[in-house]
CSV table of C-alpha atoms and ligand atoms in Angstrom, one decimal:
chain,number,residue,atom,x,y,z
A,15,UNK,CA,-110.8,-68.1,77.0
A,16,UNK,CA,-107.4,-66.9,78.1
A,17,UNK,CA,-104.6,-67.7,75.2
A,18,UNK,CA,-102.6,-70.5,76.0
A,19,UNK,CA,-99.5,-72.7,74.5
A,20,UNK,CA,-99.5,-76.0,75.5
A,21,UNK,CA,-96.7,-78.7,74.0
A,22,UNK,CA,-98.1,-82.3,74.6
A,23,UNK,CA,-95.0,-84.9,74.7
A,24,UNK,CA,-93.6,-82.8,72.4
A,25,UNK,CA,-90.2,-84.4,70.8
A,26,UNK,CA,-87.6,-83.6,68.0
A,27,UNK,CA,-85.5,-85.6,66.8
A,28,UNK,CA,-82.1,-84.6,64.3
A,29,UNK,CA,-81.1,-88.2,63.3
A,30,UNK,CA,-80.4,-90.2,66.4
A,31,UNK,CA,-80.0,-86.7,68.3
A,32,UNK,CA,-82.9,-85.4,70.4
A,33,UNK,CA,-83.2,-81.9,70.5
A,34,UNK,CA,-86.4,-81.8,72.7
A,35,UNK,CA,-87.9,-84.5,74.7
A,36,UNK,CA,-91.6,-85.5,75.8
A,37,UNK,CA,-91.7,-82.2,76.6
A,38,UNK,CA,-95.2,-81.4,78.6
A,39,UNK,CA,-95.7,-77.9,79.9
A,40,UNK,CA,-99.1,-75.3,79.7
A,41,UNK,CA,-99.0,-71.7,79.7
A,42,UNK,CA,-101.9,-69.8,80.2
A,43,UNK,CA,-103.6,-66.8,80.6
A,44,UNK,CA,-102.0,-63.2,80.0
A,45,UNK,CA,-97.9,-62.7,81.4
A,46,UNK,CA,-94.4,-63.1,80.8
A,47,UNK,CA,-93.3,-66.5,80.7
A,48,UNK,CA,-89.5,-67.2,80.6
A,49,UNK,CA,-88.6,-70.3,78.6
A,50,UNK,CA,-84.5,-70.3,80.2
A,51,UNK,CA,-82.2,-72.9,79.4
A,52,UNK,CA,-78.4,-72.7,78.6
A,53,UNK,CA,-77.3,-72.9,74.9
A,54,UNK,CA,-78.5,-75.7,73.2
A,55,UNK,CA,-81.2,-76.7,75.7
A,56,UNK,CA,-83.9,-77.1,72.7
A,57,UNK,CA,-85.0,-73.7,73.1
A,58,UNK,CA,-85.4,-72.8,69.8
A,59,UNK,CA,-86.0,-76.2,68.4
A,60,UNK,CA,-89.5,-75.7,70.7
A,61,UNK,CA,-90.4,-72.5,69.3
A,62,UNK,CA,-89.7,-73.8,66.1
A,63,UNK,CA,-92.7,-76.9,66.6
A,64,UNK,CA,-95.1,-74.0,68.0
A,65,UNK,CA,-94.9,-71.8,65.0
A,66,UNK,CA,-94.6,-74.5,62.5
A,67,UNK,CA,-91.4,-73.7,61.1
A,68,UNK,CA,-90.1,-77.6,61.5
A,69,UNK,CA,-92.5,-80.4,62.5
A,70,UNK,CA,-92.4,-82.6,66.0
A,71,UNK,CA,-90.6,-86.1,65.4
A,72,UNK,CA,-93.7,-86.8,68.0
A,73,UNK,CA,-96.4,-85.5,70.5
A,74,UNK,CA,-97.8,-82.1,69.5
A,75,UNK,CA,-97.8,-78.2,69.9
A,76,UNK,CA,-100.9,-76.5,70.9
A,77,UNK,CA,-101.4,-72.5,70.8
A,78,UNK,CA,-105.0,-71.5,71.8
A,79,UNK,CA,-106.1,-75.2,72.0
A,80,UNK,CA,-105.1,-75.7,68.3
A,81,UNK,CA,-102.7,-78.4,67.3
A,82,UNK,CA,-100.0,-76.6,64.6
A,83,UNK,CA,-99.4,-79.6,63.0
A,84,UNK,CA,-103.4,-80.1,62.2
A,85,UNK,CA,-104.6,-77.0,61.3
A,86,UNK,CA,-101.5,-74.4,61.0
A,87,UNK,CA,-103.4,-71.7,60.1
A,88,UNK,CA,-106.3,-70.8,62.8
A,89,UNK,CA,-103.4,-72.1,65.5
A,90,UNK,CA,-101.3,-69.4,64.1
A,91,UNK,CA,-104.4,-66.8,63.5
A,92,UNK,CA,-104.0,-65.1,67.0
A,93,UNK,CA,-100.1,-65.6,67.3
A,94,UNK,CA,-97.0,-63.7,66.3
A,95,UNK,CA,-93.3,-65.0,66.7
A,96,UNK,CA,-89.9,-63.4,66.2
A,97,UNK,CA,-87.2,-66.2,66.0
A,98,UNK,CA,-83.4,-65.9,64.6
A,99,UNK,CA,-83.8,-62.8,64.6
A,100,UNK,CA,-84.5,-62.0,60.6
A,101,UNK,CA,-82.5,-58.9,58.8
A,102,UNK,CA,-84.6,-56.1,57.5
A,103,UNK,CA,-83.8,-54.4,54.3
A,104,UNK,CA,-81.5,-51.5,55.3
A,105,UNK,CA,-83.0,-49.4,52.7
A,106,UNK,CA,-86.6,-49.6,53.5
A,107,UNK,CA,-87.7,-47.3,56.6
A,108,UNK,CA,-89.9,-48.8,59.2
A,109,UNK,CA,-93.0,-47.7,57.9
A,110,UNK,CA,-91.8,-49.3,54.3
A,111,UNK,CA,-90.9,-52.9,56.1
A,112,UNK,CA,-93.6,-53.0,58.1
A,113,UNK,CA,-96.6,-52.6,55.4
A,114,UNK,CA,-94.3,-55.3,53.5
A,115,UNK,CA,-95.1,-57.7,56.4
A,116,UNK,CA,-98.5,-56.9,56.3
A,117,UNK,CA,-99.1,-57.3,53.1
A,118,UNK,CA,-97.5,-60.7,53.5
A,119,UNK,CA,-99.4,-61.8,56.4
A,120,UNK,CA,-103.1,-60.5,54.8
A,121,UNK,CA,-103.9,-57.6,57.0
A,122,UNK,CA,-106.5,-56.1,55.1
A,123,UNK,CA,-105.5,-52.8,53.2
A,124,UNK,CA,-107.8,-51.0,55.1
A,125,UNK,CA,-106.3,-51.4,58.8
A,126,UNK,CA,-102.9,-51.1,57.7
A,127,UNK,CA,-101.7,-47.6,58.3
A,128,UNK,CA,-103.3,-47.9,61.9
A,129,UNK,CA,-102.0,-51.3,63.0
A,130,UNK,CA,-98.7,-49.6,61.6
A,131,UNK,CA,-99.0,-46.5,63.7
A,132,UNK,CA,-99.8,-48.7,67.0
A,133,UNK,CA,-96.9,-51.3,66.7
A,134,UNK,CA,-94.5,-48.2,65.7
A,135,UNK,CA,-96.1,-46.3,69.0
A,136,UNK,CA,-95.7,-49.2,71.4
A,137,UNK,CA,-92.0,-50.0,70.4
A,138,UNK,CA,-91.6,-46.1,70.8
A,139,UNK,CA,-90.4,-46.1,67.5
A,140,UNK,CA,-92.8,-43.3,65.9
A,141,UNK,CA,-90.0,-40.8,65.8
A,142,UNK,CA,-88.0,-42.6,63.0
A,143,UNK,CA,-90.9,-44.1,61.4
A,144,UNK,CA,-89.8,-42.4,58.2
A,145,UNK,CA,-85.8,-42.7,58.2
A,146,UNK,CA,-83.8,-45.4,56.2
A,147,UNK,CA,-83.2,-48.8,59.0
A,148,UNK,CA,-79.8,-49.1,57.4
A,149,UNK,CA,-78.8,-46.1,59.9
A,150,UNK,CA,-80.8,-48.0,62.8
A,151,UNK,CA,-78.7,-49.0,66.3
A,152,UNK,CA,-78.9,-53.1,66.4
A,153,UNK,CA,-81.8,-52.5,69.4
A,154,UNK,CA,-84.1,-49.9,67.2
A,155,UNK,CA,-83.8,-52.4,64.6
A,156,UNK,CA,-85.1,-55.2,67.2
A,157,UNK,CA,-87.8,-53.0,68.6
A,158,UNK,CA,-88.8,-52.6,64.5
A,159,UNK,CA,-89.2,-56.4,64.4
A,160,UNK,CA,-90.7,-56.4,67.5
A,161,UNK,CA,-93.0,-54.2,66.2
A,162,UNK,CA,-93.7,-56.6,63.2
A,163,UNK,CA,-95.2,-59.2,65.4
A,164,UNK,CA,-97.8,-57.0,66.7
A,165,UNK,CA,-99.3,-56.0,63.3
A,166,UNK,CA,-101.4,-58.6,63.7
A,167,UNK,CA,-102.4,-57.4,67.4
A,168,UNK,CA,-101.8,-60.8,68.7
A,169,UNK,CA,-102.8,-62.6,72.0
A,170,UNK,CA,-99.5,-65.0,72.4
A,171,UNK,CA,-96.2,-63.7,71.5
A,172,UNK,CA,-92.9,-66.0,70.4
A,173,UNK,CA,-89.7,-64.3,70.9
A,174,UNK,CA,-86.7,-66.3,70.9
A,175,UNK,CA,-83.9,-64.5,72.8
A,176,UNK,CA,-85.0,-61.3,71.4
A,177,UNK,CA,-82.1,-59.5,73.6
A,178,UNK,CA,-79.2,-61.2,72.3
A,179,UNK,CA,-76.6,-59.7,70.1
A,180,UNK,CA,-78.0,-56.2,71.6
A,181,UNK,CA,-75.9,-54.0,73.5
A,182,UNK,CA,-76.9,-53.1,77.4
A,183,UNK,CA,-78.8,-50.2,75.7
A,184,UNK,CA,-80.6,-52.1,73.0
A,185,UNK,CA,-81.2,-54.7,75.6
A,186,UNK,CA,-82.5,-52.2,77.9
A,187,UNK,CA,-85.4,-51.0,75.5
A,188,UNK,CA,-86.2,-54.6,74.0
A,189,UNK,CA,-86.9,-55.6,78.1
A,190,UNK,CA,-88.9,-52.6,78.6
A,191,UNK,CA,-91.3,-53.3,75.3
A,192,UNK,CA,-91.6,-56.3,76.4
A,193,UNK,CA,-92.5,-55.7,80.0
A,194,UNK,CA,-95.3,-53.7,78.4
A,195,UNK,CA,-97.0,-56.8,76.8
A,196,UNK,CA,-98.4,-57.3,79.8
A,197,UNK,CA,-102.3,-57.8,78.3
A,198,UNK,CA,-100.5,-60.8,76.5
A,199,UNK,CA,-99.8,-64.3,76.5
A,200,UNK,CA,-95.2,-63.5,76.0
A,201,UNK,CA,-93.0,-66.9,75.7
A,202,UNK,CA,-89.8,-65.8,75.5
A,203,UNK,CA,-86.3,-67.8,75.7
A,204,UNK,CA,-83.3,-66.6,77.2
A,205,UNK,CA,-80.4,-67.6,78.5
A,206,UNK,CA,-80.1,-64.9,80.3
A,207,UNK,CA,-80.9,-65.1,84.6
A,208,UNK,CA,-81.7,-61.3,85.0
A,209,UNK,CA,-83.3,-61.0,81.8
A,210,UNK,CA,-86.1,-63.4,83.1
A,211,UNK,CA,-85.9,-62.1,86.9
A,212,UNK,CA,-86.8,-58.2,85.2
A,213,UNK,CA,-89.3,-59.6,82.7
A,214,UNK,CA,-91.2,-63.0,83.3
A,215,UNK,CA,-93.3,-63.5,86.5
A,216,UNK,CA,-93.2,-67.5,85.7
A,217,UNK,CA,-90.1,-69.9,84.1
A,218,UNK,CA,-90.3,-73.1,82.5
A,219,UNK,CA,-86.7,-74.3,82.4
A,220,UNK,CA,-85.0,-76.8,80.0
A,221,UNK,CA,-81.9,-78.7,79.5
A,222,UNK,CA,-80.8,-81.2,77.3
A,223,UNK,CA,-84.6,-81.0,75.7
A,224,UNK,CA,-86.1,-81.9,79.0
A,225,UNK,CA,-88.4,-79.6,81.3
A,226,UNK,CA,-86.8,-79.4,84.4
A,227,UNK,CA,-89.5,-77.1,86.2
A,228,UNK,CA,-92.1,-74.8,85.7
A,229,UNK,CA,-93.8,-72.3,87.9
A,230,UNK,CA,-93.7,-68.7,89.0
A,231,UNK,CA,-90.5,-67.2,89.9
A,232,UNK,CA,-90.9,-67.1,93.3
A,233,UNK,CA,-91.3,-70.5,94.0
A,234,UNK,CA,-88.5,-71.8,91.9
A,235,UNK,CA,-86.5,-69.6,93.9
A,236,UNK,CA,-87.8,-71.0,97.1
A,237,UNK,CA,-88.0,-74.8,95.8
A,238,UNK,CA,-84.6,-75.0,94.5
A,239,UNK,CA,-82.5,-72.4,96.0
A,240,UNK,CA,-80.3,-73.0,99.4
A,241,UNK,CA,-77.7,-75.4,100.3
A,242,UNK,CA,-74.8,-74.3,98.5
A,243,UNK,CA,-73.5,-70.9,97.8
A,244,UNK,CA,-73.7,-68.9,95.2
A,245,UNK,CA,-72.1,-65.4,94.0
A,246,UNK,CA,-72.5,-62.8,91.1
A,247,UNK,CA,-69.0,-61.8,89.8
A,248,UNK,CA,-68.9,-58.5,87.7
A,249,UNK,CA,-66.5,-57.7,85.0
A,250,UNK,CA,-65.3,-54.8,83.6
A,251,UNK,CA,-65.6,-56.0,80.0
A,252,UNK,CA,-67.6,-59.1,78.5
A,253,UNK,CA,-66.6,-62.3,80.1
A,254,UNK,CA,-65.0,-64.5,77.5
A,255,UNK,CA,-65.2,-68.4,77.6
A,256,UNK,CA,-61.7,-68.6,78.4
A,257,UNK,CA,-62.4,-66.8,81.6
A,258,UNK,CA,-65.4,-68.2,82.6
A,259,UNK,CA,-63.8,-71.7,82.1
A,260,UNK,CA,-60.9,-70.6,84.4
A,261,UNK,CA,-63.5,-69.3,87.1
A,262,UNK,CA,-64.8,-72.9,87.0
A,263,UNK,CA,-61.9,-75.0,87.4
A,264,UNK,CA,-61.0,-72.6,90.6
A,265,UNK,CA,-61.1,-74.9,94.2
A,266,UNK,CA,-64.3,-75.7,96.0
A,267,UNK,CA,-66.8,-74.3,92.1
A,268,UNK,CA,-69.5,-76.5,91.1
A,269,UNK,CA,-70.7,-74.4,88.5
A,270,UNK,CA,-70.4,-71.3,86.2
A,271,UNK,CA,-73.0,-69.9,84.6
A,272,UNK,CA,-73.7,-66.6,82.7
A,273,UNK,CA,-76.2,-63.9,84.4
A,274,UNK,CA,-75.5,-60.9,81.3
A,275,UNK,CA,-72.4,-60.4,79.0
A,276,UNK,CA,-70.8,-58.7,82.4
A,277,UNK,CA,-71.4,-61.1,84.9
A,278,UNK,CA,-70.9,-64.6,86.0
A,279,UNK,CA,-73.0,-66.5,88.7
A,280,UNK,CA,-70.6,-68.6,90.6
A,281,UNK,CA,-71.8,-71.7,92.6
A,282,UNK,CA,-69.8,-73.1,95.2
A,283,UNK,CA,-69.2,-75.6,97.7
A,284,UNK,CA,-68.8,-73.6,100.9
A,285,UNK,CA,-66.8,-76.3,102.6
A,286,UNK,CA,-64.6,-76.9,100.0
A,287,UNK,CA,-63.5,-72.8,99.8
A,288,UNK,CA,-64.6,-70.3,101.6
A,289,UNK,CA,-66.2,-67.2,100.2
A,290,UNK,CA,-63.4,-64.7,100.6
A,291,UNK,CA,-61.1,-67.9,99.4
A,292,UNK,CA,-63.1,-67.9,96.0
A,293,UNK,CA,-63.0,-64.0,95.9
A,294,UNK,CA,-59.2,-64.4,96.1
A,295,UNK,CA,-59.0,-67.3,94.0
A,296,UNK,CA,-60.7,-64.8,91.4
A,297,UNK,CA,-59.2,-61.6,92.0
A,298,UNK,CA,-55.9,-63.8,91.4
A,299,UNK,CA,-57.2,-64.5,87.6
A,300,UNK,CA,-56.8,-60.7,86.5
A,301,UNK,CA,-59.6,-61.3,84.5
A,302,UNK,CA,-60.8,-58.2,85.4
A,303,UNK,CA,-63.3,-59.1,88.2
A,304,UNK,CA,-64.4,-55.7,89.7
A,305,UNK,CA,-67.8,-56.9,91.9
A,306,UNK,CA,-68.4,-59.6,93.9
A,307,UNK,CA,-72.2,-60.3,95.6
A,308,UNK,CA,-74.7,-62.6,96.9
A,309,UNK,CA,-76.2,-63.9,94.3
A,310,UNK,CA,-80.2,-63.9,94.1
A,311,UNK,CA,-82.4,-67.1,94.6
A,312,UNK,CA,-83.3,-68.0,91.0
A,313,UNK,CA,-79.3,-67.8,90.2
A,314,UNK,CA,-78.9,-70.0,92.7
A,315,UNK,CA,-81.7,-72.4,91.6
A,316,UNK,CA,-81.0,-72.2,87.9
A,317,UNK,CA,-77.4,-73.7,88.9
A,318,UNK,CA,-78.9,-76.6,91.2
A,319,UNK,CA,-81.0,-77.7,88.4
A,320,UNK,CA,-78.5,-77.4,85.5
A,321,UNK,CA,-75.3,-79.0,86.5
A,322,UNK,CA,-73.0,-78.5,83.8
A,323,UNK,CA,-73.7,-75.0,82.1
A,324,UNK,CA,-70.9,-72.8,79.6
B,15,LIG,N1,-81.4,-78.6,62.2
B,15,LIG,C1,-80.7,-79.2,63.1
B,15,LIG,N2,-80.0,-80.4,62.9
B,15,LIG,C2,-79.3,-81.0,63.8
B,15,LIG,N3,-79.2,-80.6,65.1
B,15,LIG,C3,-79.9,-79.5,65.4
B,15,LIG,C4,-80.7,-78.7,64.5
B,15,LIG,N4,-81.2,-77.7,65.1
B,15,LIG,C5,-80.8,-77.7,66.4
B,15,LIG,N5,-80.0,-78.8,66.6
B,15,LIG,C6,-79.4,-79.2,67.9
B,15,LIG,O1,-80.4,-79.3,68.8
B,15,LIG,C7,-80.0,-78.8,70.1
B,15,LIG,C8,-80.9,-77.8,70.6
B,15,LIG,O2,-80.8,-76.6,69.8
B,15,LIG,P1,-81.6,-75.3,70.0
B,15,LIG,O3,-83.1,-75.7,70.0
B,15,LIG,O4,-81.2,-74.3,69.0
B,15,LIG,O5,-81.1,-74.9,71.4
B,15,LIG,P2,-81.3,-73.5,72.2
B,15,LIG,O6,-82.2,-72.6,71.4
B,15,LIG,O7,-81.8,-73.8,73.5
B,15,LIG,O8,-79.9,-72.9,72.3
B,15,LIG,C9,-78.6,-78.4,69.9
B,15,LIG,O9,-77.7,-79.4,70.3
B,15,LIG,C10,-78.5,-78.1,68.4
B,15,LIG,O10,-77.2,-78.3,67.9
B,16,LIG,MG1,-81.8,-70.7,70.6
């Protein structure tokens, strides 16, 4: 049977807050599916319920048709996560850290140097399989942990936002590894638009714990986008909040949200400013605004679903 994650009515509750809510969604078979949402969605409070790491208030988490909150263990047999991205000890090397984790996790002794050398191999990590991680770039050590959930050559894959705090390089390479999961069952969150556009070829998107849609890329674009207008403004440094919350409170914007740390996706009411108004309006910030374009479909989308976003 193809993997699959499936989160019946699934809620959390902090107190009188709900974090997630009746949320319903399936994902099946082997792809990329992007789980987007803006900072604070629920995101990781999901993830959290799938992998057992905190327990549903209500409703319940499925991976593989097993309910995590019956039997924990078989659910979590064929599945790996990485979420909050854990530290490794900077004086192990890979090779050291990883046959750790397996020891941890029961991979018999036997297969251990192998499933070793095949994680190490497909986060193109082979090269430094030997040297100390304390000297490791932010992104090699990501593509290390990475690496750690495929020990256990698993059919669904976790990650939650397994880009951020990389730089464009780091980001670059964790994309790319992940792009190459492709005989897999990948959930992964972001916040980021073009993350999901280069990786995922389906999107479930939250807000305020509730799914809004979910369905392949293409037809998100095509449900949801139109109407307005919508632009991608480029910066030549990483756009602060202060900046972005001056871009929104510019004439005729409806909403700002973030597409990567260098650009902003701008929606717009076209008869409330034009769009060489807002380009001025802008440009007059000296925010350092360098690149102004059509933005793409799901932009647009993702900004007529979530009103308030930043
Ligand atoms: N342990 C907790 N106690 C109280 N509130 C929490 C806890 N964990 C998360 N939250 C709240 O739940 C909401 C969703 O958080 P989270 O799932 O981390 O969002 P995301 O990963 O989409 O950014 C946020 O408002 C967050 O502050
Ligand atoms: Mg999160």
């Amino acid at each position: 049977m193809a993997p699959s994650l499936e989160a019946v009515q699934l809620t959390k509750n902090f107190g009188s807050f709900t974090a997630v809510s009746g949320l319903d969604l399936k994902v099946q078979g082997t792809k990329c599916v992007g789980f987007l949402g803006p900072n604070g969605a629920g995101k990781t409070t999901t993830m959290k319920m799938f992998t057992g790491l905190i327990a549903a208030t209500s409703g319940s988490a499925l991976i593989n048709g097993v309910d995590v909150s019956k039997d924990k263990k078989s659910a979590l047999a064929s599945c790996a996560t990485l979420i909050e991205t854990p530290e490794i000890y900077s004086s192990l090397t890979p090779k050291e850290a990883l046959s750790m984790i397996c020891e941890i996790r029961g991979v018999p002794k036997a297969e251990r140097g192998k499933r070793i050398d095949e994680a190490l191999g497909l986060v193109k990590m082979t090269e430094w399989e030997n040297k100390r991680v304390g000297s490791f770039s932010k992104g090699m050590k990501q593509r290390v942990n990475v690496a750690s959930t495929l020990l256990s050559d698993p059919e669904v894959i976790i990650l939650d936002e397994p880009s951020t705090g990389l730089d464009p390089r780091g980001m670059s390479e964790v994309r790319s590894i992940v792009k190459s999961l492709s005989d897999r069952l990948v959930f992964m969150s972001s916040h980021l638009l073009a993350e999901v556009t280069e990786v995922c070829q389906e999107v479930a998107l939250v807000d305020h714990g509730k799914l809004l849609v979910y369905d392949t890329l293409e037809n998100v674009t095509a449900r949801f986008s139109g109407g307005g207008g919508s632009v991608q403004v480029g910066f030549s440094r990483m756009v602060d909040e202060e900046t972005a919350s001056k871009v929104s409170k510019l004439q005729g914007v409806q909403g700002v949200t973030r597409s990567n740390d260098r650009h902003l996706i701008v929606r717009f009411d076209p008869k409330a400013v034009s769009q060489d108004k807002l380009f001025e309006g802008v440009a007059g910030l000296k925010a350092g605004a360098v690149s102004f374009e059509q933005a793409s479909g799901l932009e647009d989308a993702y900004l007529s679903l979530i009103k308030e976003t930043l």
